[in-house]
Amino acid sequence: MQEISNNVTVDYQVGKLELKNAELLKNAVKEIADKYKDLIITDDTVKSDKKTKTELNGLLKQLEDKRKEYKKQYQLPLKDFENSIKDIEAPLNDAINNLKLQLNDYDERLAKQKEEQIRSFIEEVCKEHKADAKDIIINPKWLNKSTSKKTWQDEAIQAIKLQDAEISRFEIDVANVKAFAKQLDVNPDSYIYQLNMGASSVEVVQRMQQDVERDKKRQEALDAEIKAMKEAKKARTKVVDDKRVDTETGEVEKLETYNLVVTGKHEDLISLASFMKAHDIDFKLAE
């Protein structure tokens, strides 16, 4: 492509902007400034001092306005020159932008194709592993043109193996939690849910033990309360003929007696006896 800078011809003359009476003006300003720089404001002078400040600001503004006026004039040729160059550059910028858009689109299509290639590779490899292809996250670095096929394949396989290890660890954790729940005779579902939410098996087992201990204490307290209530009721109950009378409330319960012959396994008969005791049913062995 040909050089174009050699065809840029400019009529350039070094600008000159000189303050002819700079020393005179500097001395005049210094004389005024020196007069007021150490001024001490008092109650008697504050009014006139405010006027002096306004006058000094006025002098400063005059100098600033003059500076800005000549600066504007001095920069006019530069501004015209820049506008001319920008007008000339416009077609080049349009061509560059057109190429930029197309190249970006091309790169995006290549990245999309590479992503599909990587995803297909992951799905194929996962067929021989525990890992689910949907759980393998594609590293954005793999989509770069500079990343070789071998590099992204090796890293993808490593990611799959790590997922395999995590799945195996989780399966072991679930098995341990189920086994421990079986020992304690509790439903493991809520504890497996905790594993799914990220808790470690150690944490889950500890919580299971705490829950069982808490439930045990709660049940013991409930049983003790029921037993106390029954003992209190029994203490104030009197049996008269076929009636049981609560001497405190006056409640009367009619009692019935049956002669039964019960047949069953020893452990079942023990359970039956426990049930009758729990429900205040009197019984005795037949003679």
Short mmCIF file of C-alpha atoms in Angstrom, two decimals:
data_model
loop_
_atom_site.label_atom_id
_atom_site.label_comp_id
_atom_site.label_asym_id
_atom_site.label_seq_id
_atom_site.Cartn_x
_atom_site.Cartn_y
_atom_site.Cartn_z
CA MET A 1 0.00 0.00 0.00
CA GLN A 2 1.45 3.36 -1.07
CA GLU A 3 2.66 5.99 1.39
CA ILE A 4 0.41 9.04 1.52
CA SER A 5 2.18 11.20 4.10
CA ASN A 6 4.63 12.40 1.44
CA ASN A 7 1.72 13.98 -0.45
CA VAL A 8 0.71 16.17 2.49
CA THR A 9 1.92 19.67 1.63
CA VAL A 10 1.37 22.40 4.21
CA ASP A 11 2.10 26.12 4.09
CA TYR A 12 3.41 26.34 7.66
CA GLN A 13 4.75 29.53 9.22
CA VAL A 14 5.91 29.64 12.81
CA GLY A 15 3.43 31.74 14.75
CA LYS A 16 4.61 34.61 16.89
CA LEU A 17 2.66 35.83 19.89
CA GLU A 18 4.68 38.27 21.98
CA LEU A 19 3.68 40.56 24.83
CA LYS A 20 5.68 43.68 23.92
CA ASN A 21 5.30 45.57 27.23
CA ALA A 22 5.53 42.53 29.49
CA GLU A 23 8.06 44.02 31.89
CA LEU A 24 6.17 47.29 32.22
CA LEU A 25 2.87 45.48 32.77
CA LYS A 26 4.47 43.08 35.27
CA ASN A 27 5.82 45.95 37.36
CA ALA A 28 2.51 47.80 37.33
CA VAL A 29 0.62 44.71 38.52
CA LYS A 30 3.26 43.94 41.16
CA GLU A 31 3.02 47.46 42.52
CA ILE A 32 -0.73 47.12 42.97
CA ALA A 33 -0.45 43.62 44.48
CA ASP A 34 2.29 44.62 46.92
CA LYS A 35 0.09 47.44 48.15
CA TYR A 36 -2.65 45.07 49.27
CA LYS A 37 -1.00 41.65 49.87
CA ASP A 38 -0.42 42.25 53.60
CA LEU A 39 -3.64 44.15 54.18
CA ILE A 40 -5.24 43.55 57.62
CA ILE A 41 -9.02 43.78 57.69
CA THR A 42 -10.63 45.48 60.69
CA ASP A 43 -14.15 46.41 61.67
CA ASP A 44 -13.49 49.95 60.47
CA THR A 45 -12.04 48.97 57.06
CA VAL A 46 -14.08 45.89 56.13
CA LYS A 47 -16.45 47.84 53.87
CA SER A 48 -13.70 49.51 51.85
CA ASP A 49 -11.69 46.24 51.82
CA LYS A 50 -14.58 44.45 50.13
CA LYS A 51 -14.59 47.17 47.45
CA THR A 52 -10.82 46.76 47.02
CA LYS A 53 -11.23 42.99 46.51
CA THR A 54 -13.84 43.62 43.82
CA GLU A 55 -11.53 46.09 42.04
CA LEU A 56 -8.58 43.64 42.15
CA ASN A 57 -10.80 40.89 40.71
CA GLY A 58 -11.75 43.33 37.94
CA LEU A 59 -8.08 43.91 37.07
CA LEU A 60 -7.43 40.17 37.01
CA LYS A 61 -10.43 39.62 34.73
CA GLN A 62 -9.15 42.24 32.27
CA LEU A 63 -5.84 40.37 31.94
CA GLU A 64 -7.58 36.99 31.59
CA ASP A 65 -9.99 38.29 28.93
CA LYS A 66 -7.08 39.68 26.90
CA ARG A 67 -5.20 36.35 27.17
CA LYS A 68 -8.23 34.38 25.99
CA GLU A 69 -8.86 36.81 23.12
CA TYR A 70 -5.36 36.37 21.62
CA LYS A 71 -5.29 32.63 22.34
CA LYS A 72 -8.48 32.19 20.32
CA GLN A 73 -7.06 34.12 17.40
CA TYR A 74 -3.76 32.24 17.60
CA GLN A 75 -5.50 28.84 17.47
CA LEU A 76 -7.77 29.61 14.51
CA PRO A 77 -5.27 28.41 11.85
CA LEU A 78 -4.67 25.19 13.80
CA LYS A 79 -8.38 24.54 14.07
CA ASP A 80 -8.88 25.06 10.33
CA PHE A 81 -5.93 22.75 9.61
CA GLU A 82 -7.34 19.98 11.86
CA ASN A 83 -10.77 20.22 10.24
CA SER A 84 -9.22 19.89 6.78
CA ILE A 85 -7.28 16.77 7.79
CA LYS A 86 -10.38 15.23 9.41
CA ASP A 87 -12.43 15.78 6.24
CA ILE A 88 -9.73 14.02 4.24
CA GLU A 89 -9.58 11.15 6.79
CA ALA A 90 -13.36 10.53 6.70
CA PRO A 91 -13.40 8.03 3.74
CA LEU A 92 -10.51 6.10 5.30
CA ASN A 93 -12.35 5.90 8.64
CA ASP A 94 -15.46 4.58 6.85
CA ALA A 95 -13.41 1.89 5.11
CA ILE A 96 -11.64 0.95 8.36
CA ASN A 97 -14.92 0.74 10.29
CA ASN A 98 -16.43 -1.47 7.60
CA LEU A 99 -13.46 -3.85 7.78
CA LYS A 100 -13.51 -3.75 11.59
CA LEU A 101 -17.18 -4.77 11.72
CA GLN A 102 -16.66 -7.63 9.30
CA LEU A 103 -13.51 -8.87 11.04
CA ASN A 104 -15.27 -8.76 14.42
CA ASP A 105 -18.17 -10.73 12.96
CA TYR A 106 -15.73 -13.21 11.46
CA ASP A 107 -13.93 -13.67 14.79
CA GLU A 108 -17.25 -14.16 16.58
CA ARG A 109 -18.31 -16.84 14.09
CA LEU A 110 -14.97 -18.62 14.52
CA ALA A 111 -15.34 -18.47 18.33
CA LYS A 112 -18.90 -19.85 18.05
CA GLN A 113 -17.72 -22.71 15.84
CA LYS A 114 -14.89 -23.46 18.25
CA GLU A 115 -17.29 -23.40 21.21
CA GLU A 116 -19.55 -25.91 19.44
CA GLN A 117 -16.52 -28.08 18.70
CA ILE A 118 -15.43 -27.97 22.35
CA ARG A 119 -18.96 -28.72 23.60
CA SER A 120 -19.23 -31.73 21.29
CA PHE A 121 -15.86 -32.99 22.51
CA ILE A 122 -16.93 -32.64 26.16
CA GLU A 123 -20.22 -34.47 25.51
CA GLU A 124 -18.38 -37.32 23.78
CA VAL A 125 -15.79 -37.70 26.57
CA CYS A 126 -18.45 -37.53 29.29
CA LYS A 127 -20.09 -40.67 27.86
CA GLU A 128 -17.24 -42.63 29.49
CA HIS A 129 -17.33 -40.67 32.77
CA LYS A 130 -19.66 -39.93 35.65
CA ALA A 131 -19.57 -36.21 34.91
CA ASP A 132 -22.52 -34.55 33.18
CA ALA A 133 -21.43 -32.51 30.13
CA LYS A 134 -23.86 -29.75 31.15
CA ASP A 135 -21.89 -29.21 34.36
CA ILE A 136 -18.57 -28.65 32.57
CA ILE A 137 -17.99 -24.92 32.11
CA ILE A 138 -16.07 -23.86 28.99
CA ASN A 139 -13.12 -21.67 29.92
CA PRO A 140 -13.27 -18.44 27.81
CA LYS A 141 -9.53 -18.87 27.24
CA TRP A 142 -10.24 -22.02 25.19
CA LEU A 143 -12.09 -19.89 22.60
CA ASN A 144 -9.03 -17.73 21.87
CA LYS A 145 -7.42 -18.27 18.46
CA SER A 146 -4.06 -18.61 20.23
CA THR A 147 -5.25 -21.60 22.29
CA SER A 148 -4.35 -24.84 20.52
CA LYS A 149 -6.69 -27.80 20.16
CA LYS A 150 -4.43 -29.98 22.33
CA THR A 151 -4.41 -27.37 25.10
CA TRP A 152 -8.18 -26.99 25.37
CA GLN A 153 -8.75 -30.74 25.02
CA ASP A 154 -6.28 -31.52 27.85
CA GLU A 155 -7.85 -28.88 30.11
CA ALA A 156 -11.39 -30.05 29.29
CA ILE A 157 -10.48 -33.65 30.17
CA GLN A 158 -8.96 -32.43 33.43
CA ALA A 159 -12.17 -30.53 34.25
CA ILE A 160 -14.20 -33.69 33.55
CA LYS A 161 -11.96 -35.77 35.85
CA LEU A 162 -12.33 -33.20 38.62
CA GLN A 163 -16.12 -33.41 38.22
CA ASP A 164 -15.88 -37.22 38.37
CA ALA A 165 -13.98 -36.97 41.65
CA GLU A 166 -16.57 -34.57 43.07
CA ILE A 167 -19.42 -36.91 42.10
CA SER A 168 -17.64 -39.90 43.67
CA ARG A 169 -17.04 -37.93 46.86
CA PHE A 170 -20.71 -36.94 46.98
CA GLU A 171 -21.84 -40.55 46.45
CA ILE A 172 -19.63 -41.66 49.35
CA ASP A 173 -21.02 -38.85 51.53
CA VAL A 174 -24.60 -39.88 50.71
CA ALA A 175 -23.84 -43.52 51.51
CA ASN A 176 -22.26 -42.56 54.84
CA VAL A 177 -25.17 -40.31 55.79
CA LYS A 178 -27.70 -43.02 54.90
CA ALA A 179 -25.79 -45.60 56.93
CA PHE A 180 -25.59 -43.33 59.94
CA ALA A 181 -29.27 -42.41 59.62
CA LYS A 182 -30.10 -46.13 59.60
CA GLN A 183 -28.14 -46.61 62.83
CA LEU A 184 -30.06 -43.79 64.49
CA ASP A 185 -33.38 -44.88 62.90
CA VAL A 186 -34.09 -41.51 61.25
CA ASN A 187 -35.21 -40.49 57.75
CA PRO A 188 -32.10 -39.48 55.76
CA ASP A 189 -33.87 -37.35 53.11
CA SER A 190 -33.51 -33.96 54.80
CA TYR A 191 -29.85 -34.64 55.55
CA ILE A 192 -29.10 -35.67 51.96
CA TYR A 193 -30.72 -32.40 50.92
CA GLN A 194 -28.20 -30.59 53.12
CA LEU A 195 -25.39 -32.38 51.24
CA ASN A 196 -26.88 -31.16 47.98
CA MET A 197 -26.85 -27.61 49.37
CA GLY A 198 -23.09 -27.82 49.97
CA ALA A 199 -22.77 -29.01 53.57
CA SER A 200 -20.01 -31.51 54.30
CA SER A 201 -20.80 -35.04 55.49
CA VAL A 202 -19.14 -34.26 58.83
CA GLU A 203 -21.44 -31.27 59.35
CA VAL A 204 -24.52 -33.27 58.35
CA VAL A 205 -23.70 -36.18 60.70
CA GLN A 206 -23.15 -33.76 63.57
CA ARG A 207 -26.52 -32.12 62.90
CA MET A 208 -28.17 -35.54 62.73
CA GLN A 209 -26.72 -36.46 66.13
CA GLN A 210 -27.84 -33.11 67.56
CA ASP A 211 -31.35 -33.55 66.15
CA VAL A 212 -31.66 -37.07 67.56
CA GLU A 213 -30.40 -35.97 70.96
CA ARG A 214 -32.77 -33.00 70.97
CA ASP A 215 -35.75 -35.18 69.98
CA LYS A 216 -34.78 -37.74 72.62
CA LYS A 217 -34.71 -35.10 75.35
CA ARG A 218 -37.99 -33.65 74.13
CA GLN A 219 -39.63 -37.09 74.18
CA GLU A 220 -38.21 -37.86 77.63
CA ALA A 221 -39.59 -34.59 78.94
CA LEU A 222 -42.99 -35.35 77.38
CA ASP A 223 -43.00 -38.89 78.79
CA ALA A 224 -42.06 -37.59 82.22
CA GLU A 225 -44.89 -35.06 82.08
CA ILE A 226 -47.43 -37.69 81.02
CA LYS A 227 -46.20 -40.09 83.72
CA ALA A 228 -46.48 -37.39 86.37
CA MET A 229 -50.01 -36.56 85.25
CA LYS A 230 -51.00 -40.24 85.36
CA GLU A 231 -49.44 -40.76 88.79
CA ALA A 232 -51.18 -37.66 90.09
CA LYS A 233 -54.49 -38.88 88.71
CA LYS A 234 -53.92 -42.37 90.12
CA ALA A 235 -53.16 -40.91 93.55
CA ARG A 236 -56.46 -39.10 93.67
CA THR A 237 -58.49 -41.96 92.12
CA LYS A 238 -60.50 -44.39 94.21
CA VAL A 239 -62.08 -47.61 92.93
CA VAL A 240 -65.55 -48.32 94.29
CA ASP A 241 -67.18 -51.53 93.04
CA ASP A 242 -67.12 -51.22 89.25
CA LYS A 243 -66.41 -47.51 89.21
CA ARG A 244 -63.27 -45.40 89.33
CA VAL A 245 -63.83 -42.03 90.96
CA ASP A 246 -61.58 -38.97 90.76
CA THR A 247 -61.78 -37.64 94.32
CA GLU A 248 -60.70 -34.18 93.20
CA THR A 249 -62.86 -33.55 90.13
CA GLY A 250 -65.67 -36.02 90.91
CA GLU A 251 -65.24 -37.64 87.50
CA VAL A 252 -66.63 -41.20 87.44
CA GLU A 253 -65.43 -43.87 85.00
CA LYS A 254 -67.34 -47.14 84.68
CA LEU A 255 -65.03 -50.16 84.78
CA GLU A 256 -65.61 -53.38 82.91
CA THR A 257 -63.91 -56.73 83.49
CA TYR A 258 -63.38 -59.40 80.82
CA ASN A 259 -61.70 -62.75 81.09
CA LEU A 260 -59.53 -63.14 77.99
CA VAL A 261 -57.07 -65.72 76.84
CA VAL A 262 -54.46 -64.01 74.68
CA THR A 263 -52.11 -65.99 72.43
CA GLY A 264 -49.15 -64.55 70.59
CA LYS A 265 -45.38 -64.25 70.41
CA HIS A 266 -43.61 -63.35 73.63
CA GLU A 267 -42.44 -59.95 72.37
CA ASP A 268 -45.96 -59.14 71.15
CA LEU A 269 -47.46 -60.03 74.52
CA ILE A 270 -44.86 -57.82 76.23
CA SER A 271 -45.88 -54.96 73.92
CA LEU A 272 -49.54 -55.58 74.71
CA ALA A 273 -48.84 -55.46 78.44
CA SER A 274 -46.94 -52.19 78.01
CA PHE A 275 -49.84 -50.73 76.05
CA MET A 276 -52.36 -51.64 78.74
CA LYS A 277 -50.17 -50.19 81.47
CA ALA A 278 -49.80 -46.97 79.50
CA HIS A 279 -53.59 -46.69 79.22
CA ASP A 280 -54.36 -47.52 82.87
CA ILE A 281 -55.86 -50.92 82.05
CA ASP A 282 -55.43 -53.27 84.99
CA PHE A 283 -54.65 -56.91 84.25
CA LYS A 284 -53.28 -59.96 86.00
CA LEU A 285 -52.16 -63.44 85.14
CA ALA A 286 -54.87 -66.09 85.14
CA GLU A 287 -54.70 -68.58 87.98
#
